[in-house]
């Protein structure tokens, strides 16, 4: 089904609503970085990614790795809304016995390709999947969503080097550049700028966009898919907590769920945009 | 059996070469040490399935996990100290937790690495790997077993850590013997004391048994080439027969084979147990023989430990 831009924007807000409700029900979790990537996730799961929720092991599917595994709620929401598992399961997030663990676990949830949550590892995993695609002459793409804070971890740059060395043009990374990490500003904690220059120096194609513009996201993905030799990184300029006024740019909500009254306020703001 | 000194890593290389020819799902990764680990033998035959990652072990493990998740049987090799230590948490999250089909095959284990010194002598790797759920830990006794174990783990679906030595040392098994993961073997039968060895210490256990025989002590030698899962059947049967034991490993006595045996013994069959291994210390530079002697890892040390274990048994039974 082809969704219009407006429908995709609404989907993004539906995913946001799921995140607020699930984390609030769990009384823990990471809503801030889930909300900042909601537009991207809606674009990926409802337009960009080639997948079949009825057949999660389909060999030719595009792969998506959530390197910033703490944003699990937005991934679970995208998977549930795509039909990988029932939406009702979302409310079991982080509860004992649930498959929806605090951070994504391969094998527990259909559609979750790799276990993540310890930051800095997803891009390496994505490199392995992309290399396998090359070895097997498959045309699937591998997408990997990175947080900006996690780029402080050196393993990312080992992976960035490898992706360029092996010409992984089938690999597309996204950086959710919301400029906040748990301690506060990324630039005060451990500066990442000039971030695009770092990726360029490692041989990647770099595309910088407004991460809340559906049109820009779709155009960037389409361009990245055309790359003939190099991997591509799309740096999404985003707002942490995007979509809920009192959560925006508030790093308090990096790892804290909404209390009941906050959840109700957030819901009120979001439902009228779905 | 004639004594034959061979390096395990050369037989790992031979096995990889055979896998390059016969198993198209095998992919091999190395971190700038292919000539030392002998993964270069695979590269010669299947260069397209050999992936050099450079000096970046953490990325090697992550990349290995992605390849395994895509259906490949992945071998990732480097020196034991890096393979187990530098990327331990990557192994934990990306390989062990999702039970992916990655074989971490480490060469240059133990103090017999020699002149390179403590930075390169892995004496903690068994402990690190054994603590990981879903991880199988293998330490072949000689070069022939290294070959057979490589073939066996290529047919096994799941995470494996296998450690091998750098230098040449005597063989104790026959070339072409079958290797079964999780099965120990009794190399010498005896009634007085059980010597449980792993890696090149198995050969030294055999020497120790000869020393002990001269003193009228009949030792049983068990080759514990799989440390996890521990073959408690073979081990328990031998312990029941002899009533005392010695473990011998080129590894710290903290967390290695000795600890694994003690965990079993303390719960199921408490009895005198002496551990031969390094005693909470780093190594240093020297020749392998000098180091084995200085750090108490010779056949004589095993024989002395056996006598202590026997003495404790006698006292208990007195």
Coordinates of C-alpha atoms in Angstrom, one line a residue:
Chain A
X1 CA 0.0 0.0 0.0
X2 CA 1.4 3.4 -1.0
X3 CA 0.9 6.0 1.8
X4 CA 0.8 9.6 0.9
X5 CA 3.2 12.0 2.6
X6 CA 0.4 13.2 4.9
X7 CA -0.5 9.6 5.8
X8 CA 3.1 8.9 6.6
X9 CA 3.3 11.9 8.9
X10 CA 0.2 10.7 10.7
X11 CA 1.7 7.2 11.0
X12 CA 4.8 8.8 12.6
X13 CA 2.5 10.4 15.2
X14 CA 0.7 7.1 15.8
X15 CA 4.1 5.5 16.5
X16 CA 4.8 8.4 18.9
X17 CA 1.6 7.7 20.7
X18 CA 2.4 4.0 21.0
X19 CA 5.8 5.0 22.5
X20 CA 4.2 7.3 25.1
X21 CA 1.6 4.8 26.1
X22 CA 4.0 1.7 26.2
X23 CA 6.7 3.5 28.2
X24 CA 4.3 5.1 30.5
X25 CA 2.6 1.7 31.1
X26 CA 6.1 0.2 31.7
X27 CA 7.0 3.2 34.0
X28 CA 10.4 3.2 32.4
X29 CA 12.1 3.3 29.0
X30 CA 13.5 5.9 26.6
X31 CA 10.8 8.0 25.0
X32 CA 13.0 11.0 24.0
X33 CA 15.1 9.3 21.4
X34 CA 12.2 7.2 20.2
X35 CA 10.2 10.3 19.4
X36 CA 13.0 12.0 17.6
X37 CA 13.3 9.0 15.2
X38 CA 9.5 8.5 14.7
X39 CA 9.4 10.2 11.3
X40 CA 12.2 8.2 10.0
X41 CA 10.8 5.0 11.3
X42 CA 7.4 5.7 9.7
X43 CA 9.1 6.4 6.4
X44 CA 11.2 3.3 6.6
X45 CA 8.5 0.8 7.6
X46 CA 5.7 2.2 5.6
X47 CA 7.5 3.2 2.4
X48 CA 11.3 2.7 2.1
X49 CA 12.0 -0.8 3.4
X50 CA 11.2 -3.8 1.3
X51 CA 9.7 -6.3 3.7
X52 CA 6.9 -8.7 4.3
X53 CA 5.6 -8.8 7.9
X54 CA 4.0 -12.2 7.1
X55 CA 7.4 -13.6 6.2
X56 CA 10.0 -12.0 8.5
X57 CA 12.7 -14.5 7.3
X58 CA 12.2 -13.6 3.6
X59 CA 15.7 -13.9 2.2
X60 CA 15.5 -10.8 0.0
X61 CA 14.1 -8.5 2.6
X62 CA 15.9 -5.3 3.4
X63 CA 17.4 -5.4 6.9
X64 CA 17.0 -2.8 9.6
X65 CA 19.3 -2.6 12.6
X66 CA 18.5 -0.4 15.5
X67 CA 21.9 0.4 16.8
X68 CA 20.5 2.9 19.3
X69 CA 18.7 0.0 21.0
X70 CA 17.2 2.1 23.8
X71 CA 14.8 3.4 21.2
X72 CA 13.3 -0.1 21.2
X73 CA 9.7 1.3 21.8
X74 CA 9.7 3.1 18.4
X75 CA 10.9 -0.1 16.7
X76 CA 8.3 -2.3 18.4
X77 CA 5.7 0.2 17.5
X78 CA 6.7 0.2 13.8
X79 CA 6.8 -3.6 13.7
X80 CA 3.4 -3.9 15.4
X81 CA 1.8 -1.3 13.1
X82 CA 3.3 -3.1 10.2
X83 CA 1.7 -6.4 11.3
X84 CA 4.7 -8.4 12.7
X85 CA 2.8 -9.0 15.9
X86 CA -0.4 -7.8 17.6
X87 CA -0.6 -4.1 18.7
X88 CA -1.8 -5.2 22.1
X89 CA 1.6 -6.7 22.8
X90 CA 3.1 -3.2 22.9
X91 CA 1.7 -2.7 26.4
X92 CA 3.8 -5.6 27.7
X93 CA 7.0 -3.6 27.1
X94 CA 9.6 -4.3 29.7
X95 CA 7.3 -6.5 31.7
X96 CA 8.4 -9.9 33.1
X97 CA 8.0 -12.6 30.6
X98 CA 7.4 -10.3 27.7
X99 CA 9.2 -10.6 24.3
X100 CA 9.4 -6.9 24.2
X101 CA 12.6 -6.6 26.3
X102 CA 13.9 -3.2 27.3
X103 CA 16.3 -3.4 24.4
X104 CA 15.7 -5.4 21.2
X105 CA 16.5 -9.1 21.2
X106 CA 17.0 -11.1 18.0
X107 CA 14.8 -14.2 18.1
X108 CA 12.3 -12.9 20.6
X109 CA 10.4 -10.5 18.3
X110 CA 9.7 -11.1 14.6
X111 CA 11.4 -8.4 12.6
X112 CA 14.1 -7.7 15.1
X113 CA 17.3 -8.6 13.1
X114 CA 19.9 -8.3 15.8
X115 CA 20.2 -7.9 19.6
X116 CA 21.3 -4.3 20.4
X117 CA 21.3 -2.0 23.4
X118 CA 24.9 -1.8 24.2
X119 CA 25.8 1.3 22.2
X120 CA 28.2 1.4 19.4
X121 CA 27.8 -2.1 18.0
X122 CA 25.0 -1.9 15.4
X123 CA 27.0 -0.6 12.5
X124 CA 29.4 -3.5 12.7
X125 CA 26.5 -5.9 12.6
X126 CA 25.1 -4.0 9.7
X127 CA 28.4 -4.3 7.9
X128 CA 28.3 -8.1 8.3
X129 CA 24.8 -8.3 6.9
X130 CA 25.8 -6.0 4.0
X131 CA 28.9 -8.1 3.3
X132 CA 26.8 -11.2 3.2
X133 CA 24.5 -9.5 0.7
X134 CA 27.5 -8.9 -1.5
X135 CA 28.8 -12.4 -1.1
X136 CA 25.4 -13.9 -2.0
X137 CA 24.8 -11.4 -4.8
X138 CA 21.6 -10.2 -3.2
X139 CA 20.1 -6.8 -3.9
X140 CA 18.7 -6.2 -0.4
X141 CA 19.8 -3.0 1.5
X142 CA 20.9 -2.8 5.1
X143 CA 19.7 0.1 7.1
X144 CA 21.2 1.0 10.5
X145 CA 19.9 3.7 12.8
X146 CA 22.5 5.2 15.0
X147 CA 22.2 7.7 17.9
X148 CA 24.4 10.7 17.8
X149 CA 25.8 10.1 21.3
X150 CA 26.8 6.6 20.5
X151 CA 29.1 7.9 17.8
X152 CA 31.5 8.7 20.7
X153 CA 32.2 4.9 20.7
X154 CA 35.2 4.0 18.6
X155 CA 33.7 0.8 17.2
X156 CA 31.5 2.8 15.0
X157 CA 34.5 4.3 13.2
X158 CA 36.1 0.8 12.8
X159 CA 32.9 -0.2 11.1
X160 CA 32.8 3.0 9.1
X161 CA 36.3 2.2 7.8
X162 CA 35.3 -1.3 6.9
X163 CA 32.2 -0.2 5.1
X164 CA 34.2 2.1 2.9
X165 CA 37.0 -0.4 2.4
X166 CA 34.6 -3.0 1.1
X167 CA 32.5 -0.6 -1.0
X168 CA 29.3 -1.4 0.9
X169 CA 27.0 0.8 -1.2
X170 CA 24.2 -1.5 0.0
X171 CA 24.6 0.0 3.5
X172 CA 22.7 3.0 4.6
X173 CA 23.2 4.5 8.0
X174 CA 21.1 7.1 9.7
X175 CA 22.3 9.4 12.5
X176 CA 19.5 10.7 14.8
X177 CA 21.3 14.0 15.4
X178 CA 19.1 15.3 18.3
X179 CA 22.2 16.7 20.0
X180 CA 21.2 15.4 23.4
X181 CA 22.5 12.4 25.4
X182 CA 21.7 11.3 28.9
X183 CA 24.1 13.7 30.5
X184 CA 23.0 16.7 28.4
X185 CA 24.3 18.2 25.2
X186 CA 26.4 16.0 23.0
X187 CA 28.7 18.9 22.3
X188 CA 29.3 19.5 26.1
X189 CA 29.6 15.8 26.9
X190 CA 32.0 14.9 24.1
X191 CA 31.8 17.0 21.0
X192 CA 30.9 15.3 17.7
X193 CA 31.1 18.2 15.4
X194 CA 32.1 18.6 12.7
X195 CA 30.1 15.4 12.3
X196 CA 29.6 15.4 8.5
X197 CA 33.3 16.0 8.0
X198 CA 34.1 12.9 10.1
X199 CA 31.9 10.7 7.9
X200 CA 33.3 12.3 4.7
X201 CA 36.8 11.6 5.9
X202 CA 35.9 7.9 6.3
X203 CA 34.8 7.8 2.7
X204 CA 31.0 7.9 3.1
X205 CA 28.4 9.8 1.1
X206 CA 26.9 12.2 3.5
X207 CA 23.4 13.6 3.2
X208 CA 22.1 16.1 5.8
X209 CA 18.4 16.7 6.2
X210 CA 15.7 17.9 8.4
X211 CA 14.8 14.6 10.2
X212 CA 11.2 15.6 10.7
X213 CA 10.5 16.4 7.0
X214 CA 8.9 13.3 5.4
X215 CA 9.7 14.6 1.9
X216 CA 13.4 15.1 2.8
X217 CA 13.6 11.7 4.4
X218 CA 12.1 9.9 1.4
X219 CA 14.3 11.8 -1.1
X220 CA 17.4 11.1 0.9
X221 CA 16.7 7.4 1.1
X222 CA 16.0 7.2 -2.5
X223 CA 19.3 8.9 -3.3
X224 CA 21.2 6.7 -0.9
X225 CA 19.9 3.6 -2.6
X226 CA 21.4 4.8 -5.8
X227 CA 25.0 4.9 -4.5
X228 CA 27.3 3.0 -6.8
X229 CA 30.4 2.5 -4.7
X230 CA 30.2 4.0 -1.2
X231 CA 28.0 3.6 1.8
X232 CA 25.8 6.5 2.6
X233 CA 25.0 8.2 5.9
X234 CA 21.9 10.3 6.3
X235 CA 22.3 12.7 9.2
X236 CA 18.9 13.7 10.4
X237 CA 18.7 17.0 12.2
X238 CA 16.1 16.2 14.8
X239 CA 14.6 17.3 18.1
X240 CA 14.7 14.9 21.0
X241 CA 11.2 14.3 22.3
X242 CA 9.7 15.7 19.0
X243 CA 6.0 15.9 18.8
X244 CA 5.2 16.4 22.5
X245 CA 5.7 20.1 23.5
X246 CA 7.0 19.5 27.0
X247 CA 9.3 16.7 26.0
X248 CA 11.0 18.5 23.1
X249 CA 14.7 19.2 23.7
X250 CA 14.3 18.0 27.3
X251 CA 17.0 15.4 28.0
X252 CA 15.1 14.5 31.2
X253 CA 13.0 12.3 28.9
X254 CA 16.0 10.5 27.5
X255 CA 15.5 7.6 29.9
X256 CA 12.3 8.5 31.8
X257 CA 8.7 7.6 31.0
X258 CA 5.8 10.0 31.3
X259 CA 3.8 9.9 34.5
X260 CA 0.1 9.5 34.1
X261 CA -0.8 13.2 33.9
X262 CA 2.1 13.7 31.5
X263 CA 1.0 10.8 29.4
X264 CA -2.5 12.3 29.2
X265 CA -1.2 15.7 28.1
X266 CA 1.1 14.0 25.5
X267 CA -1.7 11.9 24.2
X268 CA -3.9 14.9 23.9
X269 CA -1.3 16.7 21.8
X270 CA -0.7 13.6 19.5
X271 CA -4.2 12.3 18.9
X272 CA -5.3 15.3 17.0
X273 CA -2.4 14.7 14.6
X274 CA -3.1 11.1 13.7
Chain B
X1 CA 52.2 -43.6 19.1
X2 CA 55.4 -41.9 18.2
X3 CA 56.1 -38.5 19.6
X4 CA 55.6 -35.8 17.1
X5 CA 55.9 -32.1 17.8
X6 CA 53.4 -30.0 15.9
X7 CA 51.9 -26.5 16.2
X8 CA 48.1 -26.5 16.5
X9 CA 47.7 -23.3 14.5
X10 CA 49.2 -25.0 11.4
X11 CA 46.5 -27.7 11.7
X12 CA 43.9 -25.0 12.1
X13 CA 45.1 -23.6 8.8
X14 CA 44.9 -27.0 7.2
X15 CA 41.4 -27.5 8.4
X16 CA 40.4 -24.0 7.1
X17 CA 41.9 -24.9 3.7
X18 CA 39.7 -28.0 3.6
X19 CA 36.7 -25.9 4.6
X20 CA 37.5 -23.4 1.9
X21 CA 37.3 -26.2 -0.6
X22 CA 34.3 -28.1 0.8
X23 CA 32.0 -25.7 2.7
X24 CA 30.8 -22.7 0.7
X25 CA 29.0 -21.3 3.8
X26 CA 32.3 -20.7 5.6
X27 CA 33.6 -17.1 5.9
X28 CA 36.8 -16.3 7.7
X29 CA 37.6 -13.0 9.4
X30 CA 41.0 -11.9 10.7
X31 CA 42.4 -8.8 12.3
X32 CA 45.8 -8.3 10.7
X33 CA 47.2 -11.6 12.0
X34 CA 46.4 -14.0 9.2
X35 CA 49.9 -15.2 8.8
X36 CA 50.2 -16.0 12.5
X37 CA 46.8 -17.5 13.0
X38 CA 47.1 -19.4 9.7
X39 CA 43.8 -18.1 8.4
X40 CA 46.0 -17.2 5.5
X41 CA 45.6 -20.8 4.4
X42 CA 41.9 -20.2 3.8
X43 CA 42.6 -16.9 2.0
X44 CA 44.8 -18.7 -0.5
X45 CA 41.9 -20.9 -1.6
X46 CA 38.9 -18.7 -1.1
X47 CA 40.0 -15.1 -1.1
X48 CA 36.5 -13.8 -1.7
X49 CA 35.3 -15.4 1.5
X50 CA 38.2 -14.1 3.6
X51 CA 37.6 -10.7 5.2
X52 CA 40.4 -8.7 6.6
X53 CA 39.1 -6.3 9.1
X54 CA 42.4 -4.6 10.1
X55 CA 43.4 -4.1 13.7
X56 CA 39.8 -3.8 14.9
X57 CA 38.7 -6.8 16.9
X58 CA 35.4 -5.3 18.2
X59 CA 34.3 -4.6 14.7
X60 CA 35.4 -8.0 13.7
X61 CA 33.0 -9.6 16.2
X62 CA 30.1 -7.3 15.2
X63 CA 30.7 -8.0 11.5
X64 CA 31.0 -11.7 12.2
X65 CA 27.6 -11.6 13.9
X66 CA 26.0 -9.9 10.9
X67 CA 27.4 -12.5 8.5
X68 CA 26.2 -15.3 10.8
X69 CA 22.8 -13.8 11.0
X70 CA 22.8 -13.9 7.2
X71 CA 23.4 -17.7 7.1
X72 CA 27.2 -17.8 7.1
X73 CA 29.4 -20.1 9.2
X74 CA 31.9 -17.6 10.5
X75 CA 35.4 -18.1 11.8
X76 CA 37.0 -15.1 13.4
X77 CA 40.6 -15.4 14.5
X78 CA 43.2 -13.4 16.3
X79 CA 45.5 -13.9 19.3
X80 CA 43.7 -15.3 22.4
X81 CA 44.3 -12.2 24.5
X82 CA 42.6 -10.0 22.0
X83 CA 39.9 -12.5 20.8
X84 CA 38.6 -13.0 24.4
X85 CA 39.5 -9.7 26.1
X86 CA 39.4 -6.8 23.7
X87 CA 36.0 -7.7 22.4
X88 CA 34.4 -9.6 25.3
X89 CA 31.3 -7.5 25.5
X90 CA 30.8 -7.5 21.7
X91 CA 31.0 -11.3 21.9
X92 CA 28.5 -11.2 24.8
X93 CA 25.8 -9.1 23.0
X94 CA 26.4 -9.9 19.3
X95 CA 27.3 -13.6 19.4
X96 CA 26.5 -15.3 22.7
X97 CA 23.2 -13.7 23.5
X98 CA 21.6 -14.3 20.1
X99 CA 23.4 -17.7 19.8
X100 CA 24.9 -16.9 16.4
X101 CA 27.0 -19.2 14.4
X102 CA 30.4 -17.6 15.1
X103 CA 33.5 -19.5 15.9
X104 CA 36.1 -17.4 17.7
X105 CA 39.3 -19.4 17.1
X106 CA 42.1 -17.9 19.1
X107 CA 45.8 -18.8 18.7
X108 CA 48.7 -17.8 20.9
X109 CA 47.0 -18.8 24.2
X110 CA 48.9 -19.2 27.4
X111 CA 52.3 -18.4 28.7
X112 CA 54.1 -20.5 26.1
X113 CA 53.6 -17.5 23.7
X114 CA 57.0 -16.8 25.2
X115 CA 59.1 -13.8 24.3
X116 CA 56.3 -11.4 23.5
X117 CA 55.6 -11.2 27.2
X118 CA 52.5 -10.7 29.4
X119 CA 50.6 -8.3 27.0
X120 CA 50.3 -11.2 24.6
X121 CA 49.9 -14.2 27.0
X122 CA 46.2 -15.0 27.5
X123 CA 45.8 -16.6 30.9
X124 CA 42.3 -15.5 31.5
X125 CA 40.5 -16.3 28.3
X126 CA 38.9 -19.6 29.4
X127 CA 37.4 -17.8 32.4
X128 CA 36.1 -14.9 30.3
X129 CA 34.5 -17.2 27.7
X130 CA 33.2 -19.8 30.1
X131 CA 31.2 -17.2 32.0
X132 CA 29.1 -16.4 28.9
X133 CA 25.8 -18.3 28.5
X134 CA 25.4 -20.2 25.2
X135 CA 29.2 -20.3 24.7
X136 CA 31.0 -23.6 24.0
X137 CA 34.6 -23.5 25.0
X138 CA 37.1 -25.9 23.4
X139 CA 40.9 -26.3 24.0
X140 CA 42.3 -29.1 21.9
X141 CA 45.1 -31.2 23.2
X142 CA 47.3 -31.2 20.2
X143 CA 47.6 -30.3 16.5
X144 CA 45.6 -33.4 15.3
X145 CA 42.8 -32.6 17.7
X146 CA 42.9 -28.9 16.6
X147 CA 42.2 -30.1 13.0
X148 CA 39.4 -32.4 14.1
X149 CA 37.9 -29.8 16.4
X150 CA 37.9 -27.2 13.6
X151 CA 35.9 -29.6 11.4
X152 CA 33.6 -30.5 14.2
X153 CA 32.7 -26.9 15.1
X154 CA 32.1 -26.0 11.5
X155 CA 29.2 -28.5 11.6
X156 CA 27.9 -27.2 14.9
X157 CA 25.4 -24.4 14.9
X158 CA 26.2 -21.9 17.6
X159 CA 28.8 -19.8 19.3
X160 CA 32.2 -21.4 20.0
X161 CA 35.4 -20.2 21.5
X162 CA 38.4 -22.4 20.7
X163 CA 41.9 -21.7 22.0
X164 CA 45.2 -23.0 20.6
X165 CA 48.9 -22.6 21.3
X166 CA 51.6 -20.8 19.3
X167 CA 54.4 -23.2 19.5
X168 CA 55.1 -26.8 18.6
X169 CA 54.4 -29.4 21.2
X170 CA 54.0 -33.2 21.4
X171 CA 50.9 -34.9 20.0
X172 CA 48.9 -37.1 22.3
X173 CA 46.0 -38.2 19.9
X174 CA 46.0 -40.0 16.6
X175 CA 45.7 -38.2 13.4
X176 CA 42.2 -38.7 11.9
X177 CA 40.5 -39.4 15.3
X178 CA 37.0 -38.1 15.6
X179 CA 36.4 -35.1 17.7
X180 CA 33.1 -34.9 19.6
X181 CA 32.2 -31.6 21.2
X182 CA 31.6 -32.1 24.9
X183 CA 33.3 -35.5 25.1
X184 CA 36.5 -36.0 27.1
X185 CA 38.7 -38.9 26.5
X186 CA 40.8 -41.1 28.8
X187 CA 44.3 -41.3 27.4
X188 CA 45.7 -43.4 30.1
X189 CA 43.9 -45.5 32.6
X190 CA 45.0 -45.7 36.3
X191 CA 43.5 -46.1 39.7
X192 CA 45.3 -43.8 42.1
X193 CA 44.8 -40.3 40.9
X194 CA 43.1 -38.5 38.0
X195 CA 45.1 -36.0 36.0
X196 CA 42.7 -33.7 34.1
X197 CA 44.5 -31.7 31.5
X198 CA 43.5 -29.3 28.7
X199 CA 45.5 -28.0 25.7
X200 CA 49.2 -28.7 25.7
X201 CA 49.0 -29.6 29.4
X202 CA 47.5 -32.9 28.4
X203 CA 50.9 -34.0 26.9
X204 CA 52.5 -32.9 30.2
X205 CA 50.0 -34.9 32.2
X206 CA 51.1 -37.9 30.2
X207 CA 54.7 -37.2 31.1
X208 CA 53.7 -36.7 34.7
X209 CA 52.0 -40.1 34.6
X210 CA 55.3 -41.7 33.6
X211 CA 57.1 -39.9 36.4
X212 CA 54.5 -41.1 38.9
X213 CA 54.7 -44.6 37.6
X214 CA 58.3 -44.8 38.5
X215 CA 57.2 -44.0 42.1
X216 CA 54.6 -46.7 41.9
X217 CA 51.7 -44.3 41.4
X218 CA 49.1 -45.3 38.8
X219 CA 47.6 -42.1 37.3
X220 CA 44.6 -41.8 35.0
X221 CA 44.9 -39.0 32.4
X222 CA 41.8 -37.3 31.1
X223 CA 42.0 -35.0 28.0
X224 CA 39.3 -32.4 28.8
X225 CA 39.4 -30.8 25.3
X226 CA 35.9 -29.3 25.7
X227 CA 35.8 -27.2 28.9
X228 CA 32.2 -26.1 28.4
X229 CA 30.0 -28.1 28.4
X230 CA 32.2 -30.1 30.8
X231 CA 32.0 -33.9 30.3
X232 CA 31.0 -34.7 33.8
X233 CA 30.2 -38.3 32.8
X234 CA 33.8 -39.2 31.9
X235 CA 35.2 -36.9 34.6
X236 CA 32.9 -38.3 37.3
X237 CA 33.6 -41.9 36.4
X238 CA 37.3 -41.3 36.7
X239 CA 36.9 -39.4 40.0
X240 CA 34.8 -42.2 41.4
X241 CA 37.6 -44.6 40.6
X242 CA 40.6 -42.7 41.9
X243 CA 39.1 -40.5 44.6
X244 CA 41.5 -37.5 44.1
X245 CA 42.6 -35.4 41.2
X246 CA 44.7 -32.7 39.6
X247 CA 43.8 -30.2 37.0
X248 CA 46.4 -28.8 34.6
X249 CA 46.0 -25.8 32.3
X250 CA 48.0 -23.1 30.7
X251 CA 45.7 -20.6 32.2
X252 CA 45.0 -18.9 35.6
X253 CA 43.6 -21.3 38.2
X254 CA 41.0 -18.6 38.7
X255 CA 38.0 -19.4 36.4
X256 CA 39.6 -21.9 34.1
X257 CA 39.5 -25.7 33.8
X258 CA 40.4 -26.1 37.5
X259 CA 37.5 -23.9 38.5
X260 CA 35.1 -25.8 36.1
X261 CA 36.1 -29.1 37.6
X262 CA 35.9 -27.7 41.2
X263 CA 32.4 -26.5 40.4
X264 CA 31.3 -30.0 39.5
X265 CA 33.3 -31.7 42.3
X266 CA 32.1 -29.5 45.1
X267 CA 28.5 -30.1 44.2
X268 CA 28.6 -33.8 43.2
X269 CA 31.7 -35.4 44.4
X270 CA 33.8 -33.5 46.9
X271 CA 37.4 -34.8 47.0
X272 CA 41.0 -33.6 47.1
X273 CA 41.7 -31.4 44.1
X274 CA 45.0 -29.7 43.3
X275 CA 45.2 -27.1 40.5
X276 CA 48.2 -26.6 38.2
X277 CA 48.0 -23.3 36.4
X278 CA 49.2 -19.8 36.9
X279 CA 48.5 -18.4 40.4
X280 CA 46.8 -15.0 39.9
X281 CA 49.7 -13.5 38.1
X282 CA 50.7 -12.1 34.7
X283 CA 53.5 -13.7 32.7
X284 CA 56.6 -12.2 31.3
X285 CA 59.1 -12.6 28.4
X286 CA 61.2 -15.7 28.2
X287 CA 61.4 -18.9 26.2
X288 CA 58.3 -21.1 26.5
X289 CA 60.2 -23.8 28.4
X290 CA 61.7 -21.2 30.8
X291 CA 58.3 -19.8 31.4
X292 CA 56.5 -23.1 32.0
X293 CA 59.2 -23.9 34.5
X294 CA 59.1 -20.6 36.3
X295 CA 55.3 -20.5 36.5
X296 CA 54.9 -24.1 37.7
X297 CA 53.5 -25.6 34.6
X298 CA 55.8 -28.6 34.0
X299 CA 55.2 -32.3 34.1
X300 CA 57.1 -32.3 37.4
X301 CA 54.8 -29.8 38.9
X302 CA 51.8 -31.9 37.8
X303 CA 53.5 -35.0 39.4
X304 CA 54.1 -33.1 42.6
X305 CA 50.5 -31.9 42.7
X306 CA 49.3 -35.5 42.2
X307 CA 51.3 -36.6 45.2
X308 CA 49.8 -33.8 47.3
X309 CA 46.3 -34.8 46.1
X310 CA 47.0 -38.5 46.9
X311 CA 48.3 -37.5 50.4
X312 CA 45.2 -35.6 51.1
X313 CA 43.1 -38.6 50.0
X314 CA 45.1 -40.9 52.3
X315 CA 44.6 -38.6 55.2
X316 CA 40.9 -38.4 54.6
X317 CA 40.6 -42.1 54.5
X318 CA 42.8 -42.7 57.5

